[in-house]
Each structure stands twice: as structure tokens, then as C-alpha cells.
mmCIF file of C-alpha atoms and ligand atoms in Angstrom:
data_model
loop_
_atom_site.group_PDB
_atom_site.id
_atom_site.type_symbol
_atom_site.label_atom_id
_atom_site.label_comp_id
_atom_site.label_asym_id
_atom_site.label_seq_id
_atom_site.Cartn_x
_atom_site.Cartn_y
_atom_site.Cartn_z
ATOM 1 C CA MET W 115 -16.452 16.263 10.400
ATOM 2 C CA SER W 116 -13.265 17.762 11.781
ATOM 3 C CA GLU W 117 -11.673 20.669 9.935
ATOM 4 C CA LYS W 118 -8.159 19.260 9.677
ATOM 5 C CA ILE W 119 -7.011 16.506 7.368
ATOM 6 C CA CYS W 120 -4.723 13.683 8.445
ATOM 7 C CA VAL W 121 -2.726 11.854 5.731
ATOM 8 C CA LEU W 122 -1.365 8.544 6.947
ATOM 9 C CA GLY W 123 1.128 6.358 5.085
ATOM 10 C CA VAL W 124 1.021 2.607 5.810
ATOM 11 C CA ALA W 125 4.063 0.799 4.435
ATOM 12 C CA GLY W 126 5.637 -2.593 5.155
ATOM 13 C CA GLY W 127 6.611 -5.745 3.285
ATOM 14 C CA SER W 128 4.217 -7.850 1.310
ATOM 15 C CA ALA W 129 1.697 -9.645 3.561
ATOM 16 C CA SER W 130 2.992 -7.797 6.650
ATOM 17 C CA GLY W 131 -0.504 -6.959 7.909
ATOM 18 C CA LYS W 132 -1.096 -3.533 6.329
ATOM 19 C CA THR W 133 -4.666 -4.381 5.356
ATOM 20 C CA THR W 134 -5.531 -5.671 8.858
ATOM 21 C CA ILE W 135 -4.412 -2.351 10.349
ATOM 22 C CA ILE W 136 -6.330 -0.362 7.732
ATOM 23 C CA ASN W 137 -9.501 -2.434 8.352
ATOM 24 C CA LYS W 138 -9.242 -1.574 12.030
ATOM 25 C CA LEU W 139 -8.761 2.092 11.214
ATOM 26 C CA GLN W 140 -11.829 1.898 8.958
ATOM 27 C CA ASP W 141 -13.834 0.380 11.835
ATOM 28 C CA TYR W 142 -12.758 3.324 14.000
ATOM 29 C CA PHE W 143 -12.976 6.276 11.576
ATOM 30 C CA GLY W 144 -15.951 4.892 9.603
ATOM 31 C CA GLU W 145 -17.152 7.296 6.881
ATOM 32 C CA ASP W 146 -14.249 9.703 7.472
ATOM 33 C CA ILE W 147 -11.565 7.574 5.877
ATOM 34 C CA ALA W 148 -10.422 7.148 2.239
ATOM 35 C CA VAL W 149 -7.818 4.462 1.363
ATOM 36 C CA ILE W 150 -5.585 4.901 -1.644
ATOM 37 C CA SER W 151 -3.527 1.873 -2.534
ATOM 38 C CA HIS W 152 -0.229 2.130 -4.439
ATOM 39 C CA ASP W 153 -1.112 -1.209 -6.116
ATOM 40 C CA ALA W 154 -4.023 0.509 -7.849
ATOM 41 C CA TYR W 155 -1.333 2.484 -9.728
ATOM 42 C CA TYR W 156 0.637 -0.448 -11.098
ATOM 43 C CA LYS W 157 1.523 0.379 -14.686
ATOM 44 C CA ALA W 158 -0.769 -1.158 -17.315
ATOM 45 C CA HIS W 159 0.815 -3.526 -19.912
ATOM 46 C CA PRO W 160 -1.763 -3.797 -22.674
ATOM 47 C CA ASP W 161 0.731 -5.117 -25.260
ATOM 48 C CA MET W 162 2.037 -8.084 -23.224
ATOM 49 C CA THR W 163 0.595 -11.551 -22.977
ATOM 50 C CA LEU W 164 -0.723 -12.901 -19.659
ATOM 51 C CA GLU W 165 2.314 -15.172 -19.465
ATOM 52 C CA GLU W 166 4.688 -12.245 -20.018
ATOM 53 C CA ARG W 167 2.891 -10.159 -17.403
ATOM 54 C CA SER W 168 3.015 -12.953 -14.849
ATOM 55 C CA HIS W 169 6.870 -12.791 -14.876
ATOM 56 C CA LEU W 170 7.277 -9.019 -14.417
ATOM 57 C CA ASN W 171 8.970 -7.571 -11.396
ATOM 58 C CA TYR W 172 6.118 -6.098 -9.349
ATOM 59 C CA ASP W 173 8.305 -5.169 -6.380
ATOM 60 C CA HIS W 174 10.487 -2.505 -8.043
ATOM 61 C CA PRO W 175 9.637 1.186 -7.567
ATOM 62 C CA ASP W 176 9.450 1.661 -11.345
ATOM 63 C CA SER W 177 6.454 -0.742 -11.651
ATOM 64 C CA PHE W 178 4.156 1.949 -10.304
ATOM 65 C CA GLU W 179 2.778 5.208 -11.696
ATOM 66 C CA SER W 180 3.619 6.906 -8.417
ATOM 67 C CA ASP W 181 3.336 10.438 -9.864
ATOM 68 C CA ARG W 182 -0.308 9.748 -10.751
ATOM 69 C CA MET W 183 -0.992 8.553 -7.230
ATOM 70 C CA ALA W 184 0.645 11.636 -5.773
ATOM 71 C CA GLU W 185 -1.492 13.826 -8.058
ATOM 72 C CA ASP W 186 -4.665 12.012 -6.922
ATOM 73 C CA VAL W 187 -3.758 12.375 -3.253
ATOM 74 C CA ARG W 188 -3.092 16.097 -3.758
ATOM 75 C CA LYS W 189 -6.576 16.428 -5.291
ATOM 76 C CA LEU W 190 -8.164 14.660 -2.314
ATOM 77 C CA ILE W 191 -6.290 16.922 0.094
ATOM 78 C CA LYS W 192 -7.658 19.958 -1.788
ATOM 79 C CA GLY W 193 -11.181 18.518 -1.463
ATOM 80 C CA TYR W 194 -11.781 17.042 -4.929
ATOM 81 C CA ALA W 195 -13.017 13.516 -5.639
ATOM 82 C CA ILE W 196 -10.837 11.206 -7.764
ATOM 83 C CA ASP W 197 -11.346 8.242 -10.036
ATOM 84 C CA MET W 198 -8.853 5.697 -8.709
ATOM 85 C CA PRO W 199 -7.635 3.001 -11.117
ATOM 86 C CA VAL W 200 -8.513 -0.629 -10.214
ATOM 87 C CA TYR W 201 -5.860 -3.364 -10.453
ATOM 88 C CA ASP W 202 -6.638 -6.970 -11.248
ATOM 89 C CA TYR W 203 -3.974 -9.281 -9.707
ATOM 90 C CA VAL W 204 -5.383 -12.374 -11.425
ATOM 91 C CA VAL W 205 -4.670 -11.062 -14.975
ATOM 92 C CA HIS W 206 -1.800 -8.815 -13.809
ATOM 93 C CA ASN W 207 -3.224 -5.725 -15.414
ATOM 94 C CA ARG W 208 -5.130 -2.567 -14.750
ATOM 95 C CA SER W 209 -8.864 -3.136 -15.144
ATOM 96 C CA GLU W 210 -11.114 -1.009 -17.365
ATOM 97 C CA GLU W 211 -12.941 0.229 -14.300
ATOM 98 C CA THR W 212 -12.144 3.041 -11.922
ATOM 99 C CA VAL W 213 -13.588 3.680 -8.493
ATOM 100 C CA ARG W 214 -14.736 7.092 -7.334
ATOM 101 C CA ILE W 215 -13.119 8.187 -4.071
ATOM 102 C CA GLU W 216 -14.621 11.187 -2.279
ATOM 103 C CA PRO W 217 -12.417 13.500 -0.218
ATOM 104 C CA LYS W 218 -12.316 12.562 3.526
ATOM 105 C CA THR W 219 -10.627 13.926 6.621
ATOM 106 C CA VAL W 220 -8.468 10.821 6.997
ATOM 107 C CA ILE W 221 -6.554 9.804 3.856
ATOM 108 C CA VAL W 222 -4.628 6.553 4.051
ATOM 109 C CA MET W 223 -1.938 5.797 1.463
ATOM 110 C CA GLU W 224 -0.803 2.166 1.575
ATOM 111 C CA GLY W 225 1.709 -0.067 -0.186
ATOM 112 C CA ILE W 226 5.009 -1.879 0.104
ATOM 113 C CA LEU W 227 7.012 1.008 -1.422
ATOM 114 C CA ILE W 228 5.154 4.227 -0.492
ATOM 115 C CA LEU W 229 7.899 5.292 1.943
ATOM 116 C CA GLU W 230 10.577 4.719 -0.699
ATOM 117 C CA ASN W 231 9.185 7.505 -2.893
ATOM 118 C CA LYS W 232 9.915 11.061 -1.773
ATOM 119 C CA GLU W 233 6.983 12.640 -3.567
ATOM 120 C CA LEU W 234 4.553 10.265 -1.861
ATOM 121 C CA ARG W 235 6.334 10.523 1.502
ATOM 122 C CA ASP W 236 6.142 14.342 1.456
ATOM 123 C CA LEU W 237 2.334 14.168 1.330
ATOM 124 C CA MET W 238 2.080 12.221 4.619
ATOM 125 C CA ASP W 239 1.516 13.647 8.071
ATOM 126 C CA ILE W 240 2.267 10.298 9.751
ATOM 127 C CA LYS W 241 4.318 7.459 8.340
ATOM 128 C CA ILE W 242 4.053 3.976 9.699
ATOM 129 C CA PHE W 243 5.938 0.785 8.794
ATOM 130 C CA VAL W 244 4.389 -2.558 9.628
ATOM 131 C CA ASP W 245 7.278 -4.832 10.570
ATOM 132 C CA THR W 246 6.583 -8.540 10.372
ATOM 133 C CA ASP W 247 9.124 -11.402 10.106
ATOM 134 C CA ALA W 248 9.905 -12.582 6.566
ATOM 135 C CA ASP W 249 8.931 -16.218 7.232
ATOM 136 C CA GLU W 250 5.537 -15.137 8.581
ATOM 137 C CA ARG W 251 5.028 -12.910 5.545
ATOM 138 C CA LEU W 252 5.979 -15.675 3.125
ATOM 139 C CA MET W 253 3.558 -18.157 4.746
ATOM 140 C CA ARG W 254 0.748 -15.630 4.572
ATOM 141 C CA ARG W 255 1.642 -14.695 0.974
ATOM 142 C CA ILE W 256 1.525 -18.343 -0.193
ATOM 143 C CA LYS W 257 -1.952 -18.777 1.243
ATOM 144 C CA ARG W 258 -3.242 -15.447 -0.023
ATOM 145 C CA ASP W 259 -1.819 -15.625 -3.529
ATOM 146 C CA MET W 260 -3.108 -19.161 -4.094
ATOM 147 C CA ILE W 261 -6.627 -18.303 -2.867
ATOM 148 C CA GLU W 262 -7.106 -14.708 -3.902
ATOM 149 C CA ARG W 263 -4.596 -13.939 -6.633
ATOM 150 C CA GLY W 264 -4.743 -17.101 -8.749
ATOM 151 C CA ARG W 265 -1.010 -18.031 -8.567
ATOM 152 C CA SER W 266 0.380 -21.572 -8.319
ATOM 153 C CA ILE W 267 2.709 -22.570 -5.458
ATOM 154 C CA GLU W 268 5.630 -22.866 -7.977
ATOM 155 C CA SER W 269 4.928 -19.365 -9.333
ATOM 156 C CA ILE W 270 4.717 -17.898 -5.776
ATOM 157 C CA ILE W 271 8.014 -19.431 -4.670
ATOM 158 C CA ASP W 272 9.883 -18.547 -7.908
ATOM 159 C CA GLN W 273 8.582 -14.971 -7.740
ATOM 160 C CA TYR W 274 9.509 -14.698 -4.064
ATOM 161 C CA SER W 275 13.122 -15.715 -4.600
ATOM 162 C CA GLN W 276 13.619 -13.842 -7.931
ATOM 163 C CA THR W 277 11.986 -10.494 -7.148
ATOM 164 C CA VAL W 278 9.947 -10.184 -3.923
ATOM 165 C CA LYS W 279 12.811 -10.991 -1.513
ATOM 166 C CA PRO W 280 15.639 -9.130 -3.307
ATOM 167 C CA MET W 281 13.446 -6.004 -3.877
ATOM 168 C CA HIS W 282 12.304 -6.148 -0.246
ATOM 169 C CA GLU W 283 15.926 -6.072 0.869
ATOM 170 C CA GLU W 284 16.926 -3.372 -1.615
ATOM 171 C CA PHE W 285 13.993 -0.990 -1.381
ATOM 172 C CA VAL W 286 11.305 -1.870 1.224
ATOM 173 C CA GLU W 287 13.403 -2.616 4.310
ATOM 174 C CA PRO W 288 15.646 0.482 3.906
ATOM 175 C CA SER W 289 12.516 2.707 3.603
ATOM 176 C CA LYS W 290 11.711 1.831 7.246
ATOM 177 C CA LYS W 291 14.070 4.620 8.270
ATOM 178 C CA TYR W 292 11.508 7.182 7.089
ATOM 179 C CA ALA W 293 8.769 5.832 9.407
ATOM 180 C CA ASP W 294 7.571 7.818 12.430
ATOM 181 C CA ILE W 295 6.166 4.692 14.026
ATOM 182 C CA ILE W 296 7.203 1.053 13.470
ATOM 183 C CA ILE W 297 4.452 -1.417 14.330
ATOM 184 C CA PRO W 298 5.772 -4.930 14.942
ATOM 185 C CA ARG W 299 3.526 -7.916 14.124
ATOM 186 C CA GLY W 300 0.972 -5.951 12.164
ATOM 187 C CA GLY W 301 -2.749 -5.742 12.942
ATOM 188 C CA GLU W 302 -2.575 -8.003 16.006
ATOM 189 C CA ASN W 303 -0.570 -5.336 17.880
ATOM 190 C CA ALA W 304 -3.405 -3.694 19.850
ATOM 191 C CA ALA W 305 -1.168 -1.260 21.747
ATOM 192 C CA GLY W 306 0.504 -0.012 18.579
ATOM 193 C CA LEU W 307 -2.848 0.475 16.876
ATOM 194 C CA ASP W 308 -4.246 2.285 19.898
ATOM 195 C CA MET W 309 -1.328 4.717 19.982
ATOM 196 C CA LEU W 310 -1.689 5.355 16.264
ATOM 197 C CA ILE W 311 -5.401 6.157 16.589
ATOM 198 C CA THR W 312 -4.725 8.492 19.535
ATOM 199 C CA TYR W 313 -2.109 10.355 17.520
ATOM 200 C CA MET W 314 -4.342 10.629 14.432
ATOM 201 C CA THR W 315 -7.273 11.897 16.466
ATOM 202 C CA LYS W 316 -5.103 14.637 17.983
ATOM 203 C CA LYS W 317 -3.894 15.564 14.514
ATOM 204 C CA LEU W 318 -7.496 15.818 13.283
ATOM 205 C CA HIS W 319 -8.451 18.028 16.230
ATOM 206 C CA ALA W 320 -5.483 20.292 15.572
ATOM 207 C CA GLU W 321 -3.848 19.453 18.863
ATOM 208 C CA LEU W 322 -0.549 18.688 17.176
HETATM 209 O O1 LIG T 452 -0.785 -6.711 -0.707
HETATM 210 P P1 LIG T 452 0.696 -6.670 -0.892
HETATM 211 O O2 LIG T 452 1.355 -5.474 -0.210
HETATM 212 O O3 LIG T 452 1.359 -7.950 -0.564
HETATM 213 O O4 LIG T 452 0.870 -6.427 -2.477
HETATM 214 C C1 LIG T 452 2.124 -6.206 -3.059
HETATM 215 C C2 LIG T 452 2.645 -7.468 -3.757
HETATM 216 O O5 LIG T 452 1.799 -7.780 -4.851
HETATM 217 C C3 LIG T 452 4.034 -7.264 -4.317
HETATM 218 O O6 LIG T 452 4.980 -7.908 -3.476
HETATM 219 C C4 LIG T 452 3.957 -7.891 -5.714
HETATM 220 O O7 LIG T 452 4.905 -8.922 -5.901
HETATM 221 C C5 LIG T 452 2.575 -8.527 -5.755
HETATM 222 N N1 LIG T 452 1.976 -8.568 -7.065
HETATM 223 C C6 LIG T 452 1.885 -9.734 -7.786
HETATM 224 N N2 LIG T 452 1.348 -9.783 -9.054
HETATM 225 C C7 LIG T 452 0.921 -8.637 -9.621
HETATM 226 C C8 LIG T 452 1.005 -7.394 -8.930
HETATM 227 C C9 LIG T 452 1.532 -7.413 -7.662
HETATM 228 O O8 LIG T 452 2.284 -10.798 -7.256
HETATM 229 N N3 LIG T 452 0.394 -8.695 -10.855
#
């Protein structure tokens, strides 16, 4: 393994293609990569009903325990393993389980709002923003949330107009200005991905 550590931030609107990019980075860096998702740090709401939780605003910066995520990333950078929380989108709550993440040379932080938060931003060596059209993101989100996250079409559309879109415009889109690299069209952008991997490899080999 290389001696240097590279901490990458992957931000971008919901369903912009962050996961596709990260999957490709995992194919490339293999065992050397750890992925820490902001969603894992959604606040738990043990006292609310499922119905109440399904109507919460999950796109506002205050819905996350970002300080705990920052603390965990700092531990990984120092070479300690962490027990990352696990989030269950179907019941809108943190699960009882945690997952052990070992320290790696490439640490990827991902989430819609990770560039909005200064404490998280300051941990990153490279910041990318995946920039995909809103209509494309909405179409992908409808499919994904119906199949994987147990939401009805009515709930997806209501949530999109009430919270997802306004929060995107207020917090996610403006955080693009903090990115070092903006990758249009997400994971299908082979040239963007290639440039990113080249940069990360140089960083790991202390050439930057
Ligand atoms: O994977 P992606 O970046 O799209 O995940 C973030 C999205 O997950 C947010 O836009 C938020 O609205 C959604 N979410 C949800 N229900 C939850 C938690 C998050 O719809 N319980």
C-alpha cells in the first residue's frame, strides 16, 4: 500500500450518479478504498412513528450528525477502524447494526450535502461535484425509490416538490462552488473519471 492517504469528497444532487462513480473507483482501487456515506449519519428518530418519519425533511443539513461523521473520518485518517452506523431507508431510521470500516489509503466521503459542511469539507484532499440535470435525477429517483426504498409514486413526487427540490436549490447546488472538479453526467463520463483517477493516484504517490 502507498504511504500517503487521499481523502476524496463526492457530492452532487440526489440520484446524480455518485454511486456509479464510486463503484468505478472501487473497481480501480480495490482493497485500498473505504467509502463513508453521509446518509449513514442521518439522525435517529426513535420516538416518532413510521408515518411521522416518512414526512421529515431529509435534505436539510440539520438532518445529519455531521460532526460524528467528521470524527469517524478523522479516526480513519489516523489509522483507526470505525463502526459506521447503518441507515435503513425503508423504515426511515438508523438500524441497530453498525459496520466495521478498516482504515485505507483512499477514503471516499459521499453525500448530497458533504460540500455544504465546512468541517467535512476541510477533511478532503479532492472535492468533486457530480452535476446531472434535474429531470434526469428525478426520473432515476422515482425508479430507485419505488424499487429500493419502498416509497409510493405519490410520496416520491410530494417529497420532491416539498423538500428535495427546494433544499437542492438552497444548499446542494450552491455547494458546487467548493468543488475542485465538476463531473457532468455522472458515472458515464469516462474522461472525467479517468482524470479523477489520475489525480488521485498522483496524490497517493506523493507527486502532488
Ligand atoms: O442516494 P441519494 O444521494 O439520492 O440519497 C439522498 C436522498 O435520500 C435525499 O435526497 C433524501 O431525500 C433521501 N432520503 C429519503 N428518505 C429517508 C432518508 C433519505 O427519501 N428516510
